[in-house]
mmCIF file of C-alpha atoms and ligand atoms in Angstrom:
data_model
loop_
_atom_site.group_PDB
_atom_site.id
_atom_site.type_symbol
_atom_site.label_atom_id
_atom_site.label_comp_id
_atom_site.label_asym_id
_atom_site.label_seq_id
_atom_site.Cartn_x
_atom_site.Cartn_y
_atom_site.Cartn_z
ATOM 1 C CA UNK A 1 18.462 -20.253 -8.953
ATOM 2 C CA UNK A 2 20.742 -20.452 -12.098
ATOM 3 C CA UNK A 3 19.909 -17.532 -14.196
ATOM 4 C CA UNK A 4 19.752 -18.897 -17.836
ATOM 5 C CA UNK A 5 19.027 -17.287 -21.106
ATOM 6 C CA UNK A 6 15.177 -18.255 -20.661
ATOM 7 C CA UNK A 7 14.999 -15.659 -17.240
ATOM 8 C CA UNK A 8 12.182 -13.691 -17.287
ATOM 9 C CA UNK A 9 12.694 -10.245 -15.271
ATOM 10 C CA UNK A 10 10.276 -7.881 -13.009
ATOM 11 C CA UNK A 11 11.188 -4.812 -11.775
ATOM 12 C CA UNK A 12 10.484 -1.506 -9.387
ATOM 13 C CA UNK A 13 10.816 1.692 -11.541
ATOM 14 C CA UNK A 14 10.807 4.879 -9.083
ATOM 15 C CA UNK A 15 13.105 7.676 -7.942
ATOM 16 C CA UNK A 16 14.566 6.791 -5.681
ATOM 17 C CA UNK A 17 14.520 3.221 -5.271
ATOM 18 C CA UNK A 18 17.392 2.007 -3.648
ATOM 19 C CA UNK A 19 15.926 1.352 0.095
ATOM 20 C CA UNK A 20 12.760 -0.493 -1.894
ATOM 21 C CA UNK A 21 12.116 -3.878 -0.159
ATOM 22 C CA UNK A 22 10.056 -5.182 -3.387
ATOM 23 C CA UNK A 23 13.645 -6.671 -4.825
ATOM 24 C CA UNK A 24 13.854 -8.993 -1.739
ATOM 25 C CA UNK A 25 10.665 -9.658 -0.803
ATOM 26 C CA UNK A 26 10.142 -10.468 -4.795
ATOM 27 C CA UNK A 27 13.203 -12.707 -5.093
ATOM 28 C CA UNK A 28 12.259 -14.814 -2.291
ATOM 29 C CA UNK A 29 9.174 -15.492 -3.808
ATOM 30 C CA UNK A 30 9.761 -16.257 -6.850
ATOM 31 C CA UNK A 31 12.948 -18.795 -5.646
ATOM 32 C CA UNK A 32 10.119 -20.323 -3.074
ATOM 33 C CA UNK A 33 7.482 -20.620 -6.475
ATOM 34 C CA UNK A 34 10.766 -22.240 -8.666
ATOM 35 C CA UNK A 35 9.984 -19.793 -10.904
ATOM 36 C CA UNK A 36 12.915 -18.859 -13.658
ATOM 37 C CA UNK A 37 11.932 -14.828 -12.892
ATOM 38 C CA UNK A 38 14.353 -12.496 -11.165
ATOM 39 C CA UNK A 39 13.418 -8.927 -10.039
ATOM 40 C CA UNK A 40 15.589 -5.752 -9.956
ATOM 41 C CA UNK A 41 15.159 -1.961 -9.363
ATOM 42 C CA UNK A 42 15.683 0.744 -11.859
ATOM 43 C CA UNK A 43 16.306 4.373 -11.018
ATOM 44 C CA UNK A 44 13.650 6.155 -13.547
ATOM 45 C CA UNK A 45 13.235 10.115 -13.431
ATOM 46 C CA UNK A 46 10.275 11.764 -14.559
ATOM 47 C CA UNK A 47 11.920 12.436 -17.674
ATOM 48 C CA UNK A 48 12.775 8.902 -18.635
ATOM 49 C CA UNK A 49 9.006 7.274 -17.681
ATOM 50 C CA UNK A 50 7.924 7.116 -20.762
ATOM 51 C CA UNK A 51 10.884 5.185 -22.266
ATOM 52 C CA UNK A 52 11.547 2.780 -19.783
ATOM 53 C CA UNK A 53 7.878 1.853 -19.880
ATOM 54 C CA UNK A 54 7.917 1.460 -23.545
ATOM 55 C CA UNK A 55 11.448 -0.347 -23.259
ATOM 56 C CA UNK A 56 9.029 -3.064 -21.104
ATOM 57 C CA UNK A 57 7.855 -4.139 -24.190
ATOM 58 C CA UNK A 58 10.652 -4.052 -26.350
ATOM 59 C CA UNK A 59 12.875 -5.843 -23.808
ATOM 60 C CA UNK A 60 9.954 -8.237 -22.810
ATOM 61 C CA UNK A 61 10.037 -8.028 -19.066
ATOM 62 C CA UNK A 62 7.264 -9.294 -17.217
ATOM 63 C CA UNK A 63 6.279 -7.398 -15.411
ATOM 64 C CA UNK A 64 6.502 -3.679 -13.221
ATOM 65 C CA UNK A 65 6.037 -1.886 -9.923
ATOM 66 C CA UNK A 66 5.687 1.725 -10.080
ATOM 67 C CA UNK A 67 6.317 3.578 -6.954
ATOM 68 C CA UNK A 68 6.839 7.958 -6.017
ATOM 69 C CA UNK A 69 7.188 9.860 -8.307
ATOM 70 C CA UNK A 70 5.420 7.907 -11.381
ATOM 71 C CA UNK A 71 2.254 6.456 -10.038
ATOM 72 C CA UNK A 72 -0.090 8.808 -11.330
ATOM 73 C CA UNK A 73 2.071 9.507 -14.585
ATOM 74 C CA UNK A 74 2.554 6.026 -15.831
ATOM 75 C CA UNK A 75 -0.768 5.514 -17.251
ATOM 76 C CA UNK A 76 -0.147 7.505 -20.346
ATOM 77 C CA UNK A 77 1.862 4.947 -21.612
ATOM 78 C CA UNK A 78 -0.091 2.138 -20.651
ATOM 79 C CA UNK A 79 -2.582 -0.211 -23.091
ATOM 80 C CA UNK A 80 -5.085 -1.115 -20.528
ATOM 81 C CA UNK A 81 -5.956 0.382 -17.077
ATOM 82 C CA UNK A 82 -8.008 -2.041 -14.423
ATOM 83 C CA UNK A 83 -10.970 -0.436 -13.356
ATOM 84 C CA UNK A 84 -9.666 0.093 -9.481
ATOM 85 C CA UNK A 85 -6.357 2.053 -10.856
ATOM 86 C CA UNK A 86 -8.498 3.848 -12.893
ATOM 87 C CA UNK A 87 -10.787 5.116 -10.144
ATOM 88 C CA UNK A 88 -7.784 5.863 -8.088
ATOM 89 C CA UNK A 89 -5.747 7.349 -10.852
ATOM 90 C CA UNK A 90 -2.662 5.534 -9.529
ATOM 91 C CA UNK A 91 -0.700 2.130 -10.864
ATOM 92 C CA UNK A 92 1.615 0.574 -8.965
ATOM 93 C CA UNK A 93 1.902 -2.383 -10.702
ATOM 94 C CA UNK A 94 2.021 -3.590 -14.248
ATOM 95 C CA UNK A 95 1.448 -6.881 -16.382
ATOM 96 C CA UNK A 96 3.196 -7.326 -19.791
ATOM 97 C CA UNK A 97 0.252 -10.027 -21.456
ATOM 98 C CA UNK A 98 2.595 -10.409 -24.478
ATOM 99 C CA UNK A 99 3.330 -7.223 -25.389
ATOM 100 C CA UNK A 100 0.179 -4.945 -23.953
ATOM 101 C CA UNK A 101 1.012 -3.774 -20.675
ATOM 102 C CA UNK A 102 -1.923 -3.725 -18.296
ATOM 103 C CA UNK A 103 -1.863 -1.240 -15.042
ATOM 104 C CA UNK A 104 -3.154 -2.146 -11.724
ATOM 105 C CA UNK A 105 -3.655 -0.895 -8.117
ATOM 106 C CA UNK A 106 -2.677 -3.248 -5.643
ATOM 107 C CA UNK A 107 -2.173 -0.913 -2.634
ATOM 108 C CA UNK A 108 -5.758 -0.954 -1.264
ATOM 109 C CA UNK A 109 -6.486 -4.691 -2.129
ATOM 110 C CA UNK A 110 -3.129 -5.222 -0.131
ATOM 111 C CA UNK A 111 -4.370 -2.981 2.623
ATOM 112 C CA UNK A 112 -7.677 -4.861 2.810
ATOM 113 C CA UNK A 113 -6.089 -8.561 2.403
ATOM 114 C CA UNK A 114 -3.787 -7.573 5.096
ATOM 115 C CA UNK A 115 -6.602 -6.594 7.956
ATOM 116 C CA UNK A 116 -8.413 -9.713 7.112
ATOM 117 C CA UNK A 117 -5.155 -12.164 7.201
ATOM 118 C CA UNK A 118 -4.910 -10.783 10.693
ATOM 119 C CA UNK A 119 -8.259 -12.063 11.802
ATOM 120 C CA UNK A 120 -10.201 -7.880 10.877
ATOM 121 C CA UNK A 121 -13.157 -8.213 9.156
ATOM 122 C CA UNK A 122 -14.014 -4.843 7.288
ATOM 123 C CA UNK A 123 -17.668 -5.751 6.426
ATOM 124 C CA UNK A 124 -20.168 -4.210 8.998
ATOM 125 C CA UNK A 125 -17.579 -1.974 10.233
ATOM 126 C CA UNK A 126 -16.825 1.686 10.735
ATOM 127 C CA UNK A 127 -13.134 2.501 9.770
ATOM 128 C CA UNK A 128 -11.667 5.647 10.148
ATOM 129 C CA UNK A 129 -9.030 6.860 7.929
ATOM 130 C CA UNK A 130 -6.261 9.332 8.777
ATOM 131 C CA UNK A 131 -4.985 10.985 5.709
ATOM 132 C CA UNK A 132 -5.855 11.615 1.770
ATOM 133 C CA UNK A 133 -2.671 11.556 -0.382
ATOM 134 C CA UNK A 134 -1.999 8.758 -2.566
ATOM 135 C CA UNK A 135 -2.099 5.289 0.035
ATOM 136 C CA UNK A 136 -4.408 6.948 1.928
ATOM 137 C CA UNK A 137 -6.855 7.562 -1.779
ATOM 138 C CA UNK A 138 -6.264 3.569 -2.455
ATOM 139 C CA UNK A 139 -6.713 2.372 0.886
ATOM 140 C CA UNK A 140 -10.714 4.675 0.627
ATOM 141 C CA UNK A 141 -11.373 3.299 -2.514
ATOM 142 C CA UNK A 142 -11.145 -0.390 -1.641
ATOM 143 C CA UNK A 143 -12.559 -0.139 1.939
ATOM 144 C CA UNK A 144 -15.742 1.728 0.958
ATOM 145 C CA UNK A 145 -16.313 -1.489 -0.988
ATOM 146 C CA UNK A 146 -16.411 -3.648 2.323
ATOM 147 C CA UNK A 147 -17.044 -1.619 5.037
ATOM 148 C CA UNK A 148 -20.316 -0.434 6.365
ATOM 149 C CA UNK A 149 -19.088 3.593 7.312
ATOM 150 C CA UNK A 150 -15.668 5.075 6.184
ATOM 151 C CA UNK A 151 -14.708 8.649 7.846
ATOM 152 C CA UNK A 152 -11.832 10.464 6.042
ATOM 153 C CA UNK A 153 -10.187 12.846 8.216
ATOM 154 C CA UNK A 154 -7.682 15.223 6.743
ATOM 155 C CA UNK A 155 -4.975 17.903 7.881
ATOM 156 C CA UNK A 156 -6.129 19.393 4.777
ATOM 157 C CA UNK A 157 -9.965 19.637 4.844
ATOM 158 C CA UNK A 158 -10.185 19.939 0.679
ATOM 159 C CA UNK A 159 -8.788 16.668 -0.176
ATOM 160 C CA UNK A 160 -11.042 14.967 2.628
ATOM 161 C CA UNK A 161 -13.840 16.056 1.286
ATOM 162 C CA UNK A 162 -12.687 15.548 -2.292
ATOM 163 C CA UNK A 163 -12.370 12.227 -1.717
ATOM 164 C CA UNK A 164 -15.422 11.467 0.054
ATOM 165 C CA UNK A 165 -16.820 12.695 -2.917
ATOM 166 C CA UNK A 166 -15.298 10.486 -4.795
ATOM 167 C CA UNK A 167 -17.052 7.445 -3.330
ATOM 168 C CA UNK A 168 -20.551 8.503 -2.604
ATOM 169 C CA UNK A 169 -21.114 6.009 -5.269
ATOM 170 C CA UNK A 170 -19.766 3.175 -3.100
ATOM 171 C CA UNK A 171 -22.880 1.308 -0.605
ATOM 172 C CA UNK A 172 -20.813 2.818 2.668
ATOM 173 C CA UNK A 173 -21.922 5.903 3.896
ATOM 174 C CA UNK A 174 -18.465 8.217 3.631
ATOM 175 C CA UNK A 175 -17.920 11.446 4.557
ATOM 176 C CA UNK A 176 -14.782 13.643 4.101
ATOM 177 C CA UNK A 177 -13.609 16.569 7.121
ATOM 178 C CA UNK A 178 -11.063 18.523 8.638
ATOM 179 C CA UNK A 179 -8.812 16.166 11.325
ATOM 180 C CA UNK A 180 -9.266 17.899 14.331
ATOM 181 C CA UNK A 181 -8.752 16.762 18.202
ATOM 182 C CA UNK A 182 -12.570 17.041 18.710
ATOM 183 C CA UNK A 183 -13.560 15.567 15.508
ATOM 184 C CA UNK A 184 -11.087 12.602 15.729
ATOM 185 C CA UNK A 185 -11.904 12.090 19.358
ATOM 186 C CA UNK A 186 -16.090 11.991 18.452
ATOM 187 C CA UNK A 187 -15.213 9.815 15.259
ATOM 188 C CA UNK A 188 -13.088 7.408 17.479
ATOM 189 C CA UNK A 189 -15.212 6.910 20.194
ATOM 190 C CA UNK A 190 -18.045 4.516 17.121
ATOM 191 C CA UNK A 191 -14.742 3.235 15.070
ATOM 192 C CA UNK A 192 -14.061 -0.033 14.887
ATOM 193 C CA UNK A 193 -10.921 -0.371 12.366
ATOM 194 C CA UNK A 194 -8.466 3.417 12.486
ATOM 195 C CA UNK A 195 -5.924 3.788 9.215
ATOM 196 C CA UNK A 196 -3.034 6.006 9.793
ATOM 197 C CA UNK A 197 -2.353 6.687 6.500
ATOM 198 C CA UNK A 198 -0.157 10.054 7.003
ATOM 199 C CA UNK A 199 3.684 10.331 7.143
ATOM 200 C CA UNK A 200 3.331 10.937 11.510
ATOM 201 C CA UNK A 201 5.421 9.173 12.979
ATOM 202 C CA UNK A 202 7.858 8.083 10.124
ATOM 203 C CA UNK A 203 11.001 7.455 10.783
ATOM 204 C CA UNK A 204 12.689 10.489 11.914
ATOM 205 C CA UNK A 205 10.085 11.633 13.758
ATOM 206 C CA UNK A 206 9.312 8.303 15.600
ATOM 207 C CA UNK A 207 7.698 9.735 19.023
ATOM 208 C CA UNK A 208 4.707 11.739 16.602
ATOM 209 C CA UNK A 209 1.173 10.070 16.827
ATOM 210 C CA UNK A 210 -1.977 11.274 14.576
ATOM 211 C CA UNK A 211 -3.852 9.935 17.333
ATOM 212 C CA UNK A 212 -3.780 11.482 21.329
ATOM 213 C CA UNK A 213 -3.052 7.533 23.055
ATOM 214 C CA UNK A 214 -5.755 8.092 25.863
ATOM 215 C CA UNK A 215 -8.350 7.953 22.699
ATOM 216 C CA UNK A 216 -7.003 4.148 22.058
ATOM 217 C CA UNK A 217 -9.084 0.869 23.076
ATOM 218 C CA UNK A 218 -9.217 -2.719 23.292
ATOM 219 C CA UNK A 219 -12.073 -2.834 21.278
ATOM 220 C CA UNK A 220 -10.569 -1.248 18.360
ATOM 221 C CA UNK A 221 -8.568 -2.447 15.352
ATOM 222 C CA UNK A 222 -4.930 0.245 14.296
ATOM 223 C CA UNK A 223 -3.392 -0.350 11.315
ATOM 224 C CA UNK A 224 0.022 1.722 10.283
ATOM 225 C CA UNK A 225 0.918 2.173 6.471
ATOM 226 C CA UNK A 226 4.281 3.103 7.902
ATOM 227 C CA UNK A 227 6.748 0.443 8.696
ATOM 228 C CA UNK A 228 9.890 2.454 9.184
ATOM 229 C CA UNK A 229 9.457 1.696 12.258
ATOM 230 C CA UNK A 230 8.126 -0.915 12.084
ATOM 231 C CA UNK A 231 5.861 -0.186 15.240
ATOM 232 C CA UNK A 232 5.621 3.395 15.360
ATOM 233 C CA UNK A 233 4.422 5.511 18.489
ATOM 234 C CA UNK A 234 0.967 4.663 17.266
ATOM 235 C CA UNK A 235 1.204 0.869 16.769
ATOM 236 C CA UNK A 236 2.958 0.887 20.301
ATOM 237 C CA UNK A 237 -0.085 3.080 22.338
ATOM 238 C CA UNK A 238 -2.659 0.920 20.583
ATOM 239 C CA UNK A 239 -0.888 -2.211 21.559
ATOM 240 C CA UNK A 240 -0.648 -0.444 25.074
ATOM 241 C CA UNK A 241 -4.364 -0.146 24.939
ATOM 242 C CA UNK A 242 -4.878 -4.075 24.010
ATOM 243 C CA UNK A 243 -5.863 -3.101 20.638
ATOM 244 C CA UNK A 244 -5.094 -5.457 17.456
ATOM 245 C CA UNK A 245 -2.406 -3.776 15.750
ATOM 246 C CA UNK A 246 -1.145 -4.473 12.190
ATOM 247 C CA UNK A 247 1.896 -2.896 10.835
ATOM 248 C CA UNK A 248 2.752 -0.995 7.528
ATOM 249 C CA UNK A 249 5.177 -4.347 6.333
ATOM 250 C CA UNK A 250 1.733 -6.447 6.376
ATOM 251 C CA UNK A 251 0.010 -4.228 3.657
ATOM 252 C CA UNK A 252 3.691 -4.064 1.567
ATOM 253 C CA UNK A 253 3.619 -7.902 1.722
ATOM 254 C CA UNK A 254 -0.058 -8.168 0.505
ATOM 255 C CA UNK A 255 -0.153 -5.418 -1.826
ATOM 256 C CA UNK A 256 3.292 -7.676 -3.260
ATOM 257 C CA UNK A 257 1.372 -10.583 -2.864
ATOM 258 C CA UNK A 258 -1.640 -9.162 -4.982
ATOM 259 C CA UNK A 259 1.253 -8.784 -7.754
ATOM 260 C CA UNK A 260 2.991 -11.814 -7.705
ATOM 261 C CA UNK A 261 -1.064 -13.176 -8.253
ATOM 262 C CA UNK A 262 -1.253 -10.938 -11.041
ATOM 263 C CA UNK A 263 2.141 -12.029 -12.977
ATOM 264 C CA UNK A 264 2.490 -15.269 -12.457
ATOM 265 C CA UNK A 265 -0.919 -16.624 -11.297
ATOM 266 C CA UNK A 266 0.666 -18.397 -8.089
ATOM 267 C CA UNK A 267 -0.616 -18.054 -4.597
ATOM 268 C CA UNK A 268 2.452 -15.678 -3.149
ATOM 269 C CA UNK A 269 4.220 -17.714 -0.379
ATOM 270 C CA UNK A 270 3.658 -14.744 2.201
ATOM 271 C CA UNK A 271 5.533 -16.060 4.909
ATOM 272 C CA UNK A 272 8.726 -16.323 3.076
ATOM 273 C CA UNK A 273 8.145 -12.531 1.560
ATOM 274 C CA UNK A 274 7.906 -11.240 5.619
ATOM 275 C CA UNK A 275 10.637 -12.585 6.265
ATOM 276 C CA UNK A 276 12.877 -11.710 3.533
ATOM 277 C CA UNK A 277 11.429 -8.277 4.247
ATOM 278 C CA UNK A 278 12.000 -8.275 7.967
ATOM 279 C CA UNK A 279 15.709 -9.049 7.022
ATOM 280 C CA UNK A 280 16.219 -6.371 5.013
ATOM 281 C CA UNK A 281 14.578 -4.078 7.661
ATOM 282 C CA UNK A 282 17.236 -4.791 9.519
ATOM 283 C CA UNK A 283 20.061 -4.846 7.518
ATOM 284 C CA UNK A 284 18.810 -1.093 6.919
ATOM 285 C CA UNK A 285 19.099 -0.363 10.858
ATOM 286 C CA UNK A 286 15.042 0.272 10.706
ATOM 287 C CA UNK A 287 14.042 -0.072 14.043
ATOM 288 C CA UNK A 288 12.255 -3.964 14.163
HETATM 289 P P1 ATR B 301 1.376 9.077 0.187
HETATM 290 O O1 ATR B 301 1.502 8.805 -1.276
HETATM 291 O O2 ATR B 301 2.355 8.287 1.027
HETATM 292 O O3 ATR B 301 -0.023 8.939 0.668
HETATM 293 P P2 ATR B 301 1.073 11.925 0.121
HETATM 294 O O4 ATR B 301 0.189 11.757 -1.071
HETATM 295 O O5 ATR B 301 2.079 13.008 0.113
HETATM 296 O O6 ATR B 301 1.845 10.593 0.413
HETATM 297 O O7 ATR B 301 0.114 12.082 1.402
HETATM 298 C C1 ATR B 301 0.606 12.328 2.673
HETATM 299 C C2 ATR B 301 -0.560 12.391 3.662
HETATM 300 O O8 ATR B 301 -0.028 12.621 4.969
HETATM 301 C C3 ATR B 301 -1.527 13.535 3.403
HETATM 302 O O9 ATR B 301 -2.816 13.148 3.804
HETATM 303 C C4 ATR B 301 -0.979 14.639 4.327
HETATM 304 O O10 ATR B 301 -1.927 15.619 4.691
HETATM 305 P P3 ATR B 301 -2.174 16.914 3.737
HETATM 306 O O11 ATR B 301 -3.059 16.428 2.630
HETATM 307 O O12 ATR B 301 -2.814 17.895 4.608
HETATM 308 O O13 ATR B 301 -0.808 17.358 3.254
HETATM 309 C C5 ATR B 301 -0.622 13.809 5.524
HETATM 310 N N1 ATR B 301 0.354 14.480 6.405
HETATM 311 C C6 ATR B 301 1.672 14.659 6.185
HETATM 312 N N2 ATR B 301 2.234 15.292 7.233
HETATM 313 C C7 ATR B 301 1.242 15.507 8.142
HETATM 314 C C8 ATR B 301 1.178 16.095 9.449
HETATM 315 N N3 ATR B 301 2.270 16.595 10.025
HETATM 316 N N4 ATR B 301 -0.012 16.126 10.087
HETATM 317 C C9 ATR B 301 -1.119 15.616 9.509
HETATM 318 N N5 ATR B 301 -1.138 15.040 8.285
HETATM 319 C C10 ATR B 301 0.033 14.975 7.609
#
């Protein structure tokens, strides 16, 4: 694309940014779309949030991602929160509707869109979830609107619970404990759709599992939110099982897709995203 005084820009604010995948996956969309919109990263510190947000409006980009450290932090300087973000208490991505910047979530929507585009269907369903820091809080939130039982399970019992909590509002039944090999393996056995939403088995420590692989079947549904690798020692097991695996990348492409949706109101050309994202995966020397 020729970039022209009339080039609207996007952007990832976050510390650090500079291994984000958004700028690729982003400009291949938006060249696929013919849309006159480029998308870049900014290094932001905790100490500069509030005036790079505000700087949004005064330099009249379109719109944000927000990713570690300033999820939580952001929305003091936001106009408008959407409901979801505001249960979670997290934005990761933000519209600028001329001038009034409007935060959303699109991490569990992504997480959700991302099971069902590979033929899982949450509704009816037990899922158990692995983990309750920020993904892991987004990811609940969503799925205790679809599915029919969510189990949280925790190295730290507290947040579990305090996020069970959280949702007893929601029509699943959820409940919130201590992960724990007996727990996990009782919990397992009725699951249909497991969430690994901890940091085992990130990239360095690439032969860690949250889950013992002789607890894995055919029957069930494993979804990573780690893709570096991209199929981790989990992923691998449950594909060794016969399970239906789906990898970290699929929820970073639909929680981008969500976004693109949000800024520009254009179905997000998915296919084109993976693979710009694949590339760069690559390029990185991420095992692919
Ligand atoms: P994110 O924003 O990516 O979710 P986070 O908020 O720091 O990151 O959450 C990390 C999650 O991974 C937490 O659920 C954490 O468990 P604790 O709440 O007990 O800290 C989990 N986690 C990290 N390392 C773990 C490990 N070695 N075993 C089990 N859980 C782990």
């Amino acid at each position: 694309m020729v970039i022209s005084a009339k080039t609207k820009v996007c952007a990832i604010i976050g510390d650090p940014v500079e291994h984000s995948l958004s700028p690729v996956m982003h400009n291949a969309a938006f060249k696929e779309l013919g849309l006159n919109l480029v998308y870049v990263a900014f290094t932001v510190t905790s100490t500069e949030l509030k005036t790079a947000v505000l700087g949004t409006k005064t330099l009249g980009l379109k719109g944000l991602n927000v990713t570690m450290p300033h999820k939580n932090a952001v929305i003091n300087y936001l106009d408008e929160v959407d409901t979801t973000a505001k249960n979670i208490g997290a934005v990761n991505t933000i519209l600028n509707n001329q001038g009034k910047l409007i935060g959303y979530n699109t991490d569990g929507a992504g997480a959700m869109v991302a099971l069902q585009e590979n033929g899982v269907y949450p509704e009816e369903k037990k899922m158990l979830l692995i983990g309750a820091g920020g993904a892991a809080k987004a990811i609940a939130y969503q799925a205790a609107q679809d599915v029919d039982e969510l189990v949280i399970l925790n190295r730290t019992a507290k947040k579990a619970k305090q996020l069970a909590q959280m949702l007893q509002s929601c029509d699943a039944k959820v409940t919130g404990t201590a992960l724990s090999s007996n727990v996990l393996k009782d919990e397992l056995s009725t699951t249909d759709i497991l969430v690994n939403a901890t940091s085992v088995g990130m990239h360095p420590s690439i032969d860690c599992s949250p889950v013992p692989s002789d607890l894995l079947r055919s029957d069930l549904c494993v979804m990573d939110i780690i893709y570096n690798p991209l199929k981790t020692r989990l992923l691998k097991d449950a594909q060794s099982a016969g399970a239906t695996v789906v990898s970290g990348l699929e929820m970073l492409i639909y929680q981008g897709a969500v976004a693109i949706e949000i800024w520009t109101n254009c179905p997000a050309p998915v296919a084109v995203m993976r693979t710009a994202a694949l590339n760069q995966l690559k390029k990185q020397g991420v095992q692919c």
